[in-house]
């Protein structure tokens, strides 16, 4: 009996989610996707985390990976030779101890945690302790050491904002201080040339106390004070300059620490949108006054203020007159919304705030990407506050949008800073890992799994980056972005302890398997009950509806003892996986991958070109003229002129399947069916990569899906393949 038809309980579970009998096991604690088996002990691995949030601003640098810090330190202090190799090993051991401390919940700066880690790494060896102490003296960076957990995201974003804020503050203070000096010089010069400036006390203060007994400042005042005006400056100009100086010295956006009596600097970091909006509105009048004061000061400093022209302009100047350049001088508001407050009433105006162009940077954190729909068919859904928030904001235009998981934040640190420095609003949508009661995975792995499974892919959209979509949209750091699912090599030992290596795709179903709340959507199948009807989830999704009804989708998982299992998924989970793939395809189109518009244009242009060539050849034959060999070699391989086309378009003499590679339009339909069987050459045109990697059914389906009908199925290799009679009939149009 065919194993595919032996166990009906698997089909029942897949269709209904109900277990019938004892043949299927429950997904208990300790199970995780097979590709995550190698990551049970993160502290022993060198990767991007933890990171050092640098205590001082070093240009655009505000965070550095601990691995990078130790690597740079090794390069700086470890000499070549045996001694250098010994130091390198000790520093790497110290790094592992630091990573272990952080994973255990220890907090502090790198310099604070270094001694304890060094003590553990040295294990009582004084020579090693001395080596590590000398290395600490050579360490030129410091800052809080933070692991990849749910507390990292707001701290990372705040540090990036502080880095940009410090740069803007330095530039603003330099410019304003220069204007203050210029205006002060104007007033000082006017005072010197006025009657008040010629008084004995004023003259004496200009000479200093050293010559008090030499000069008669009263007599000097009578001599130099003749015909001196009471005030060299007109009253209106003096008031204008003094008003500008008062505003510039008393502003609270970037207060001058040297000026006493100035109000404390404004706070620009908030935890909800409503507070940020209210602060912006209340401070807007002062911001307008500061902008006006800067404008007046710049004109006065170069002697260009014309009262007849400028008085009316500045009198009418209000918040509606502010330009993006004006707002760019001032701090942006940073709103870090706690994940549990995403739906709070105070944050209801998020989209309105972004679309209005308010100078705000908003961090929205997500901790749960899996939701049960309240209405409809009860399949998994993606809420507007999670995987679709960033794409919704991107549709508003005119802003900076970044979506990423927390595991990818360090890799996107330059993009994060670019968003913080962008003019206008910016949205950062970050998945910080699943709730602690939902998964056994550490936040880093949970976040990485979400991104890798396409449940929460990474992208950035910068409205100011260029004039077209390709320049504005960046689809970076997604593993195998051109494919439906990332493919990774997986090795394991079989029952005979022989090494087996195969490629495994990491799908949305693998991500859901990490969440114990949805364990009821899975069933563990014992090895003795594995059947040929079971296919990987990714392959099942590529099947036609009719073929999928005869197969059971599964994912590979390992238990707490790292034993390999097949875990089948029910239909509800597969609906969610298919929907996740649909959203991924839409996002791919944003990134220019498998763009349907481009494919349509290419197919239309190719068809027009082929029709033009056909008409030219027909015209040549009708006139009786000889057909040039070049024209024949460029002509399409159609049945009407098959005898005149180059031999490359002729089918092989056997019954082997074949592809007219040169006519391929790169539609990617065949690879979507089976990318192990079908490959692309250097010109992005299809060929058979491995005929043994698929079935005759998949070849026929690829031929039917091909937009330019270049796939010819030949004859089936496996005479026992199910449904051959029907497949041969379907293949006839393509032989």
XYZ file of C-alpha atoms in Angstrom:
735
model
C 0.000 0.000 0.000
C 1.243 3.508 -0.799
C 2.352 5.202 2.386
C 0.585 8.329 1.150
C -2.771 6.712 1.745
C -2.025 4.887 4.985
C -2.600 7.390 7.779
C -5.899 9.245 7.475
C -5.447 10.893 10.874
C -2.834 13.200 9.332
C -5.285 14.364 6.684
C -8.006 14.858 9.290
C -5.696 16.983 11.430
C -4.550 19.077 8.496
C -8.113 19.770 7.368
C -9.740 20.306 10.775
C -6.997 20.804 13.362
C -8.481 17.892 15.360
C -6.455 14.880 16.491
C -8.003 11.479 15.848
C -6.361 8.568 17.625
C -2.914 8.304 19.181
C -0.828 8.584 16.014
C -0.089 12.292 16.367
C 1.778 13.897 19.234
C 1.317 17.338 20.717
C 3.883 20.072 20.279
C 5.297 20.233 23.792
C 7.834 22.572 25.382
C 11.354 22.547 23.996
C 10.453 22.272 20.323
C 11.913 24.796 17.921
C 12.452 24.989 14.138
C 15.290 22.756 13.008
C 17.307 25.664 11.621
C 17.439 27.208 15.121
C 18.908 24.090 16.731
C 22.440 25.476 16.554
C 21.589 28.599 18.565
C 20.733 27.258 22.003
C 23.716 28.973 23.666
C 23.915 32.508 22.289
C 26.626 33.780 24.694
C 29.096 31.383 23.094
C 28.512 32.885 19.655
C 30.074 36.058 18.263
C 27.397 38.211 16.685
C 26.197 41.830 16.717
C 24.999 41.842 20.333
C 25.419 43.058 22.962
C 26.188 46.598 21.791
C 27.995 49.466 23.464
C 25.911 52.654 23.419
C 28.816 55.066 23.249
C 28.990 57.548 26.115
C 30.431 60.308 23.938
C 29.569 61.409 20.439
C 32.201 60.423 17.896
C 30.863 61.895 14.714
C 28.062 59.726 13.404
C 29.032 56.795 15.647
C 26.712 56.214 18.583
C 26.755 52.420 18.989
C 29.308 49.707 18.450
C 29.094 45.963 18.716
C 30.999 44.357 21.581
C 32.551 41.968 19.066
C 33.770 44.923 16.997
C 35.180 46.669 20.099
C 37.121 43.571 21.171
C 38.249 42.958 17.585
C 39.641 46.489 17.286
C 41.296 46.129 20.690
C 42.978 42.892 19.608
C 44.289 44.577 16.473
C 45.664 47.439 18.587
C 47.341 45.595 21.481
C 48.036 42.003 20.387
C 51.499 41.715 18.796
C 52.329 39.161 16.158
C 53.579 35.799 17.295
C 52.827 33.458 20.181
C 52.418 36.220 22.773
C 49.920 38.016 20.567
C 47.960 34.822 19.988
C 47.804 34.242 23.762
C 46.470 37.763 24.304
C 43.935 37.316 21.524
C 42.576 34.160 23.122
C 42.287 35.809 26.524
C 40.439 38.812 25.116
C 38.028 36.538 23.261
C 37.425 34.644 26.512
C 36.797 37.963 28.250
C 34.287 38.885 25.536
C 32.420 35.626 26.148
C 32.311 36.368 29.876
C 30.939 39.857 29.200
C 28.285 38.420 26.927
C 27.352 35.859 29.590
C 27.022 38.575 32.252
C 24.696 40.603 30.080
C 22.601 37.529 29.202
C 22.183 36.878 32.937
C 20.732 40.355 33.475
C 23.792 42.273 34.681
C 23.709 45.957 33.705
C 26.363 48.639 33.504
C 28.938 50.241 31.269
C 31.707 48.355 29.519
C 34.365 49.721 31.874
C 32.258 48.790 34.926
C 31.617 45.211 33.820
C 35.151 44.599 32.541
C 36.842 43.845 35.941
C 34.397 41.095 36.952
C 34.544 39.524 33.500
C 38.348 39.708 33.597
C 38.387 38.029 37.007
C 36.244 35.152 35.713
C 38.248 34.833 32.506
C 41.570 34.781 34.375
C 40.331 32.153 36.854
C 43.038 33.097 39.371
C 45.896 33.324 36.871
C 47.740 36.557 37.765
C 49.489 36.751 34.407
C 46.197 36.655 32.548
C 44.738 39.233 34.956
C 47.660 41.530 34.181
C 47.143 41.092 30.420
C 43.455 41.960 30.677
C 44.123 44.943 32.959
C 46.593 46.364 30.419
C 44.036 45.832 27.669
C 41.466 47.821 29.669
C 43.896 50.753 29.818
C 44.081 50.689 26.013
C 40.294 50.687 25.628
C 39.297 54.004 24.062
C 35.518 53.517 24.005
C 32.983 53.213 26.786
C 29.250 53.249 27.281
C 26.359 51.142 28.482
C 26.559 47.518 27.401
C 23.086 46.397 26.318
C 21.885 43.012 25.124
C 19.336 42.411 22.387
C 16.189 42.417 24.483
C 12.996 44.436 24.669
C 14.741 47.239 26.583
C 17.307 47.765 23.838
C 15.070 49.363 21.214
C 14.089 52.598 23.038
C 17.619 53.007 24.400
C 19.156 52.442 20.975
C 16.767 54.896 19.305
C 17.195 57.497 22.044
C 20.981 57.268 21.721
C 20.724 57.764 17.953
C 18.461 60.779 18.518
C 20.894 62.207 21.086
C 23.733 61.841 18.609
C 21.853 63.835 15.977
C 20.601 66.314 18.602
C 24.160 67.014 19.792
C 25.281 67.715 16.236
C 22.356 70.081 15.624
C 22.929 71.812 18.973
C 26.590 72.440 18.157
C 25.708 73.907 14.772
C 22.881 76.044 16.187
C 24.915 77.399 19.107
C 27.837 78.224 16.820
C 25.596 80.216 14.502
C 23.623 81.967 17.264
C 26.747 82.767 19.288
C 28.241 84.361 16.202
C 25.102 86.504 15.723
C 25.047 87.455 19.412
C 28.663 88.647 19.179
C 27.901 90.649 16.038
C 24.888 92.389 17.587
C 26.768 92.991 20.821
C 29.600 94.582 18.850
C 27.117 96.928 17.153
C 25.742 98.038 20.513
C 29.206 98.343 22.013
C 30.470 100.459 19.130
C 27.419 102.715 19.364
C 27.988 103.104 23.102
C 31.646 104.052 22.625
C 30.687 106.783 20.163
C 27.856 108.131 22.321
C 27.845 110.663 25.172
C 27.526 107.852 27.685
C 30.597 106.212 26.220
C 32.663 109.386 26.654
C 31.993 109.770 30.386
C 35.066 109.522 32.671
C 34.012 106.194 34.167
C 33.484 104.662 30.717
C 36.847 105.942 29.484
C 38.603 104.669 32.599
C 37.068 101.178 32.187
C 38.483 101.106 28.660
C 42.039 101.757 29.876
C 41.987 99.534 32.904
C 43.308 100.150 36.425
C 46.992 100.128 35.426
C 47.069 103.804 34.315
C 44.655 105.360 36.828
C 47.367 107.637 38.253
C 48.596 108.886 34.855
C 45.462 110.059 33.035
C 42.907 112.660 34.006
C 39.821 110.921 32.684
C 37.565 113.903 33.515
C 39.661 116.199 31.312
C 39.797 113.532 28.632
C 36.018 113.248 28.725
C 35.622 117.002 28.144
C 37.966 116.886 25.151
C 36.571 113.803 23.345
C 32.947 114.401 24.288
C 32.507 117.554 22.231
C 29.814 117.222 19.542
C 29.249 113.539 20.374
C 25.655 112.386 19.769
C 23.625 111.229 22.680
C 23.034 107.854 20.921
C 24.604 106.879 17.619
C 21.866 104.282 16.934
C 18.330 105.312 15.976
C 15.853 104.319 18.665
C 14.001 101.839 16.428
C 17.204 100.027 15.448
C 18.406 99.861 19.026
C 15.098 98.344 20.159
C 15.230 95.853 17.278
C 18.765 94.731 18.095
C 18.134 94.549 21.837
C 14.947 92.530 21.246
C 16.786 90.074 18.982
C 19.568 89.689 21.536
C 17.075 89.078 24.331
C 15.296 86.341 22.352
C 18.505 84.617 21.242
C 19.996 84.646 24.726
C 16.797 83.529 26.449
C 15.604 80.760 24.081
C 15.129 77.306 25.636
C 15.604 75.098 22.570
C 19.413 75.141 22.816
C 20.089 77.329 25.879
C 23.543 78.808 26.359
C 25.020 77.298 29.561
C 27.120 80.474 30.041
C 24.059 82.730 30.345
C 22.584 82.891 33.829
C 18.855 83.198 34.436
C 17.896 81.307 31.285
C 15.103 78.758 31.635
C 16.056 75.097 31.525
C 16.213 73.430 28.135
C 12.996 71.981 26.807
C 12.504 68.240 27.019
C 11.924 66.701 23.594
C 11.568 63.009 24.526
C 8.044 61.720 25.229
C 6.271 58.397 25.617
C 3.018 59.319 23.849
C 1.910 61.320 20.827
C -0.541 63.588 22.625
C 2.136 65.010 24.939
C 4.484 65.643 22.026
C 1.760 67.395 20.027
C 0.832 69.606 22.980
C 4.470 70.510 23.627
C 5.003 71.396 19.979
C 1.920 73.603 19.885
C 2.774 75.441 23.111
C 6.367 76.090 22.017
C 5.547 77.131 18.477
C 5.146 80.874 19.294
C 8.598 80.976 20.894
C 10.070 79.050 17.982
C 8.635 81.652 15.605
C 10.203 84.429 17.703
C 13.596 82.722 17.633
C 13.445 82.304 13.849
C 12.502 85.985 13.492
C 15.348 86.981 15.823
C 17.831 84.961 13.778
C 16.586 86.602 10.596
C 16.833 90.095 12.076
C 20.301 89.375 13.488
C 21.603 88.090 10.151
C 20.359 91.232 8.378
C 21.699 93.595 11.035
C 25.063 91.800 11.172
C 25.693 92.573 7.511
C 23.979 95.945 7.549
C 21.220 94.828 5.254
C 18.123 95.581 7.312
C 15.838 98.012 5.454
C 12.968 99.112 7.638
C 10.714 99.970 4.714
C 10.992 96.437 3.382
C 11.650 94.226 6.384
C 9.448 95.705 9.106
C 6.252 94.639 7.339
C 7.689 91.180 6.563
C 8.632 90.388 10.162
C 5.418 91.881 11.481
C 3.393 89.367 9.453
C 5.754 86.461 10.137
C 3.973 83.657 12.033
C 3.915 79.865 12.299
C 2.510 79.559 8.778
C 5.615 81.303 7.433
C 8.011 78.673 8.815
C 9.914 76.749 6.139
C 11.454 73.257 6.376
C 14.848 74.964 6.627
C 13.622 76.944 9.637
C 12.292 73.864 11.439
C 15.413 71.849 10.597
C 17.476 74.096 12.897
C 15.543 73.015 15.982
C 15.333 69.711 17.858
C 12.917 67.064 16.615
C 10.524 65.495 19.092
C 11.212 61.848 19.932
C 8.225 59.709 20.908
C 9.046 56.201 22.171
C 5.705 54.459 22.610
C 5.838 51.491 25.015
C 4.547 48.348 23.302
C 1.677 47.944 25.761
C 0.502 51.509 24.979
C 0.246 51.273 21.192
C -3.548 51.430 21.298
C -3.794 54.018 24.074
C -6.011 57.064 23.366
C -2.952 59.321 23.704
C -1.510 57.700 20.570
C -4.646 57.801 18.427
C -3.309 60.811 16.503
C -0.161 59.016 15.318
C -1.007 58.996 11.614
C -2.423 62.517 11.746
C 0.772 63.755 13.395
C 2.960 62.087 10.759
C 0.908 63.242 7.781
C 0.849 66.826 9.116
C 4.625 67.041 8.783
C 5.332 67.680 12.458
C 9.096 67.440 13.212
C 8.774 64.215 15.175
C 10.483 60.835 15.247
C 8.185 58.074 16.488
C 9.229 54.639 17.696
C 6.442 52.045 17.692
C 7.402 48.730 19.277
C 5.653 45.422 18.624
C 5.826 42.326 20.776
C 3.132 40.203 19.160
C 2.754 39.624 15.433
C 0.236 36.811 15.734
C -3.384 37.758 16.169
C -6.537 35.728 15.908
C -8.995 37.559 13.668
C -12.148 38.614 15.468
C -14.352 38.238 12.411
C -14.317 36.309 9.167
C -12.793 32.875 8.839
C -10.732 32.987 12.004
C -7.341 32.860 10.289
C -4.251 34.599 11.570
C -4.210 38.302 10.778
C -1.752 41.146 10.765
C -2.928 44.180 12.713
C -2.454 47.748 11.536
C -0.227 48.279 14.574
C 2.195 45.535 13.603
C 3.441 44.313 10.245
C 1.387 46.744 8.156
C 1.911 49.958 10.117
C 5.081 50.922 8.273
C 3.648 50.236 4.806
C 0.592 52.297 5.715
C 2.788 55.217 6.793
C 4.886 54.821 3.667
C 1.781 55.409 1.590
C 1.376 58.849 3.178
C 4.636 59.979 1.567
C 6.856 62.873 2.593
C 8.519 61.118 5.526
C 11.135 58.581 6.566
C 9.931 55.064 7.425
C 11.987 52.179 8.784
C 10.715 48.707 9.651
C 12.999 46.163 11.242
C 13.261 43.594 13.975
C 15.418 44.439 16.977
C 17.922 41.776 15.912
C 18.633 43.840 12.793
C 18.832 47.289 14.418
C 22.596 47.354 14.782
C 23.059 46.347 11.148
C 20.771 49.257 10.204
C 22.382 51.758 12.599
C 23.370 54.103 9.762
C 19.819 54.018 8.436
C 18.460 54.687 11.922
C 20.650 57.763 12.256
C 19.669 58.884 8.761
C 16.023 58.720 9.856
C 16.742 60.669 13.029
C 18.490 63.353 10.973
C 15.791 63.469 8.284
C 13.812 66.652 7.859
C 10.212 66.170 8.803
C 8.557 63.175 10.456
C 10.000 59.679 10.718
C 8.459 56.397 11.841
C 10.463 53.491 13.246
C 8.415 50.295 13.483
C 10.386 47.640 15.380
C 9.526 44.098 16.438
C 11.267 43.589 19.784
C 10.585 39.881 20.210
C 7.656 37.735 21.287
C 6.234 37.934 24.830
C 8.207 35.955 27.402
C 5.175 33.785 28.178
C 4.745 32.898 24.496
C 8.160 31.575 23.518
C 11.248 29.948 24.969
C 13.475 31.731 22.466
C 15.560 34.703 23.590
C 14.382 38.015 22.106
C 17.229 38.065 19.587
C 16.248 34.710 18.070
C 12.518 35.472 18.159
C 13.109 38.785 16.383
C 15.482 37.226 13.860
C 12.946 34.451 13.174
C 10.211 37.028 12.510
C 12.363 38.836 9.979
C 13.673 35.694 8.329
C 10.226 34.117 8.019
C 8.858 37.215 6.200
C 6.486 37.851 9.120
C 8.269 41.161 9.775
C 10.685 41.970 6.925
C 13.057 44.930 7.043
C 12.898 47.934 4.718
C 13.389 51.683 4.700
C 11.649 54.429 2.766
C 13.241 57.870 2.588
C 11.098 60.425 0.777
C 14.063 62.794 0.463
C 16.491 60.244 -0.986
C 15.624 60.820 -4.645
C 13.073 61.556 -7.311
C 11.862 57.993 -7.913
C 10.752 54.980 -5.930
C 13.918 52.969 -6.608
C 16.009 55.663 -4.929
C 13.646 56.081 -1.979
C 12.963 52.445 -1.109
C 15.643 50.151 0.313
C 15.000 46.441 0.696
C 18.186 45.517 2.512
C 19.287 42.822 4.961
C 16.430 40.449 4.106
C 17.893 37.010 3.575
C 17.434 35.840 -0.043
C 15.138 38.771 -0.795
C 14.561 37.580 -4.360
C 12.988 34.298 -3.146
C 9.767 33.438 -1.359
C 11.605 32.027 1.650
C 15.261 32.055 2.710
C 17.043 28.764 2.094
C 19.671 27.489 4.527
C 21.770 24.293 4.551
C 20.810 21.882 7.313
C 22.878 18.908 8.465
C 21.842 16.093 10.755
C 22.639 12.460 11.498
C 20.168 9.831 10.305
C 19.246 6.585 12.059
C 22.495 5.016 10.825
C 24.502 7.967 12.177
C 25.323 9.085 8.647
C 25.571 12.778 7.887
C 22.689 14.097 5.814
C 22.697 17.539 4.281
C 19.672 19.213 2.741
C 18.411 22.711 2.021
C 15.588 23.869 4.288
C 13.371 26.919 3.796
C 12.446 29.001 6.813
C 8.768 29.915 6.491
C 6.102 31.767 8.405
C 4.957 28.403 9.771
C 8.412 27.951 11.339
C 8.018 31.303 13.070
C 4.578 30.361 14.450
C 6.031 27.089 15.722
C 8.197 29.182 18.091
C 5.051 30.502 19.811
C 3.662 28.018 22.327
C 0.244 29.741 22.278
C -0.314 28.321 18.795
C 0.969 24.806 19.437
C -2.525 23.455 18.690
C -1.972 24.230 15.001
C 0.797 21.597 14.884
C 1.031 17.840 15.355
C 4.225 15.822 15.758
C 4.470 12.772 13.482
C 6.631 9.832 14.672
C 9.304 8.765 12.195
C 7.624 5.413 11.557
C 4.530 7.242 10.335
C 6.280 9.505 7.832
C 4.736 9.138 4.383
C 5.409 10.251 0.839
C 2.299 12.419 1.076
C 4.098 14.716 3.506
C 5.852 17.661 1.853
C 7.649 20.716 3.300
C 5.451 23.762 3.828
C 7.244 25.767 1.126
C 6.723 22.983 -1.440
C 3.093 22.556 -0.423
C 2.405 26.237 -1.062
C 3.825 25.892 -4.580
C 1.404 23.086 -5.473
C -1.818 23.586 -7.351
C -4.996 23.475 -5.287
C -5.794 20.010 -6.582
C -2.344 18.609 -5.777
C -2.201 20.339 -2.403
C -5.379 18.540 -1.378
C -3.464 15.240 -1.672
C -0.468 16.344 0.388
C 0.234 17.168 4.045
C 2.514 20.158 4.795
C 5.147 19.859 7.484
C 8.070 21.729 9.010
C 11.234 20.222 10.453
C 11.624 20.745 14.194
C 13.924 19.563 16.958
C 12.958 18.789 20.531
C 14.871 19.679 23.694
C 17.218 16.762 23.016
C 17.899 17.963 19.447
C 16.081 14.972 17.936
C 14.632 15.698 14.513
C 10.862 15.568 13.944
C 8.367 16.300 11.235
C 5.564 18.522 12.485
C 2.488 18.851 10.288
C 0.445 22.046 10.146
C -3.303 22.519 9.966
C -5.146 24.416 7.235
C -5.684 27.571 9.294
C -1.969 27.986 9.773
C -1.368 27.360 6.077
C -3.901 30.089 5.226
C -1.910 32.482 7.394
C 1.355 31.347 5.791
C -0.062 31.901 2.314
C -1.270 35.361 3.325
C 2.155 36.202 4.735
C 3.655 35.162 1.395
C 1.186 37.380 -0.459
C 2.213 40.397 1.629
C 5.854 39.515 1.029
C 5.256 39.453 -2.732
C 3.735 42.929 -2.528
C 6.745 44.171 -0.613
C 9.066 42.535 -3.158
C 7.393 44.570 -5.876
C 8.168 47.743 -3.910
C 11.806 46.633 -4.002
C 11.732 45.956 -7.744
C 11.712 42.156 -7.370
C 9.262 40.236 -9.580
C 7.620 43.526 -10.453
C 4.414 42.758 -12.314
C 4.408 46.069 -14.179
C 7.947 45.496 -15.424
C 7.064 41.924 -16.436
C 4.046 43.155 -18.407
C 6.086 45.804 -20.193
C 8.812 43.259 -20.983
C 6.325 40.725 -22.316
C 4.580 43.389 -24.397
C 7.823 44.683 -25.865
C 9.061 41.166 -26.571
C 5.808 40.267 -28.318
C 6.000 43.460 -30.384
C 9.607 42.712 -31.330
C 8.774 39.136 -32.323
C 5.812 40.298 -34.409
C 7.996 42.873 -36.158
C 10.619 40.247 -36.982
C 7.960 37.837 -38.220
C 6.509 40.459 -40.545
C 9.956 41.349 -41.872
C 10.732 37.703 -42.618
C 7.345 37.183 -44.262
C 7.934 40.260 -46.421
C 11.324 38.936 -47.499
C 9.874 35.534 -48.428
C 6.985 37.116 -50.323
C 9.403 39.198 -52.405
C 11.520 36.141 -53.202
C 14.655 37.697 -51.755
C 17.197 35.678 -49.798
C 16.699 35.807 -46.061
C 19.850 37.091 -44.285
C 21.296 34.670 -41.774
C 21.321 37.396 -39.108
C 17.593 37.970 -39.532
C 16.908 34.263 -39.207
C 19.020 33.915 -36.068
C 17.121 36.794 -34.439
C 13.660 35.567 -35.407
C 11.346 33.986 -32.843
C 11.206 30.225 -32.626
C 7.622 29.779 -33.859
C 6.168 26.786 -35.645
C 5.595 28.763 -38.868
C 9.306 29.388 -39.460
C 10.839 26.532 -37.462
C 12.827 25.321 -40.492
C 14.535 28.714 -40.873
C 15.415 29.251 -37.208
C 18.855 28.426 -35.833
C 19.424 24.958 -34.477
C 19.439 26.249 -30.883
C 15.631 26.444 -30.975
C 15.213 22.844 -32.150
C 14.165 20.258 -29.551
C 16.667 17.590 -28.575
C 16.408 14.267 -30.417
C 15.344 12.406 -27.250
C 12.290 12.740 -25.011
C 14.177 14.964 -22.549
C 12.403 18.092 -21.280
C 13.936 21.282 -22.704
C 13.657 25.065 -22.438
C 14.085 27.735 -25.090
C 16.347 29.691 -22.774
C 17.020 32.615 -25.140
C 13.319 33.458 -25.287
C 12.868 33.515 -21.490
C 11.174 36.705 -20.238
C 12.446 36.250 -16.651
C 8.949 36.042 -15.200
C 10.155 33.717 -12.410
C 7.009 31.553 -12.595
C 8.992 28.327 -13.008
C 11.247 29.097 -10.030
C 8.199 29.839 -7.910
C 7.105 26.257 -8.599
C 10.493 24.602 -7.942
C 13.696 26.629 -7.720
C 15.746 23.462 -7.301
C 14.667 22.128 -10.684
C 14.628 25.447 -12.531
C 17.508 27.928 -12.420
C 18.474 31.253 -13.957
C 21.657 31.802 -15.959
C 23.751 34.990 -15.917
C 21.190 36.683 -18.188
C 18.340 35.890 -15.770
C 16.891 33.357 -18.212
C 15.568 29.950 -17.235
C 17.158 26.528 -17.762
C 16.789 23.083 -16.199
C 19.162 23.078 -13.235
C 18.372 19.585 -11.905
C 15.651 17.426 -13.479
C 15.868 14.955 -10.616
C 14.880 17.669 -8.100
C 11.236 17.701 -9.147
C 8.351 15.843 -10.733
C 6.830 15.671 -14.200
C 3.752 17.371 -12.733
C 5.845 20.389 -11.749
C 7.356 20.574 -15.246
C 3.864 20.564 -16.799
C 2.627 23.199 -14.340
C 5.664 25.350 -15.140
C 4.930 25.000 -18.866
C 1.337 26.097 -18.299
C 2.428 29.048 -16.152
C 5.164 30.236 -18.528
C 4.149 33.546 -20.120
C 6.002 32.901 -23.406
C 5.477 29.101 -23.640
C 9.148 28.111 -23.818
C 9.065 25.082 -21.481
C 8.615 21.724 -23.246
C 7.910 18.882 -20.787
C 9.141 15.927 -22.890
C 8.231 12.528 -21.465
C 7.962 11.604 -17.762
C 10.961 9.917 -16.130
C 8.930 8.110 -13.482
C 6.265 5.875 -15.033
C 4.784 5.328 -11.562
C 4.125 9.010 -10.915
C 0.443 9.523 -10.004
C -1.870 11.115 -12.586
C 0.384 10.616 -15.625
C -2.490 10.127 -18.064
C -3.918 13.532 -17.239
C -0.477 15.162 -17.180
C 0.469 13.829 -20.627
C -2.743 15.267 -22.039
C -1.976 18.649 -20.461
C 1.590 18.525 -21.806
C 0.593 17.997 -25.474
C 0.306 21.737 -26.364
C 3.900 22.255 -25.256
C 5.636 19.251 -26.890
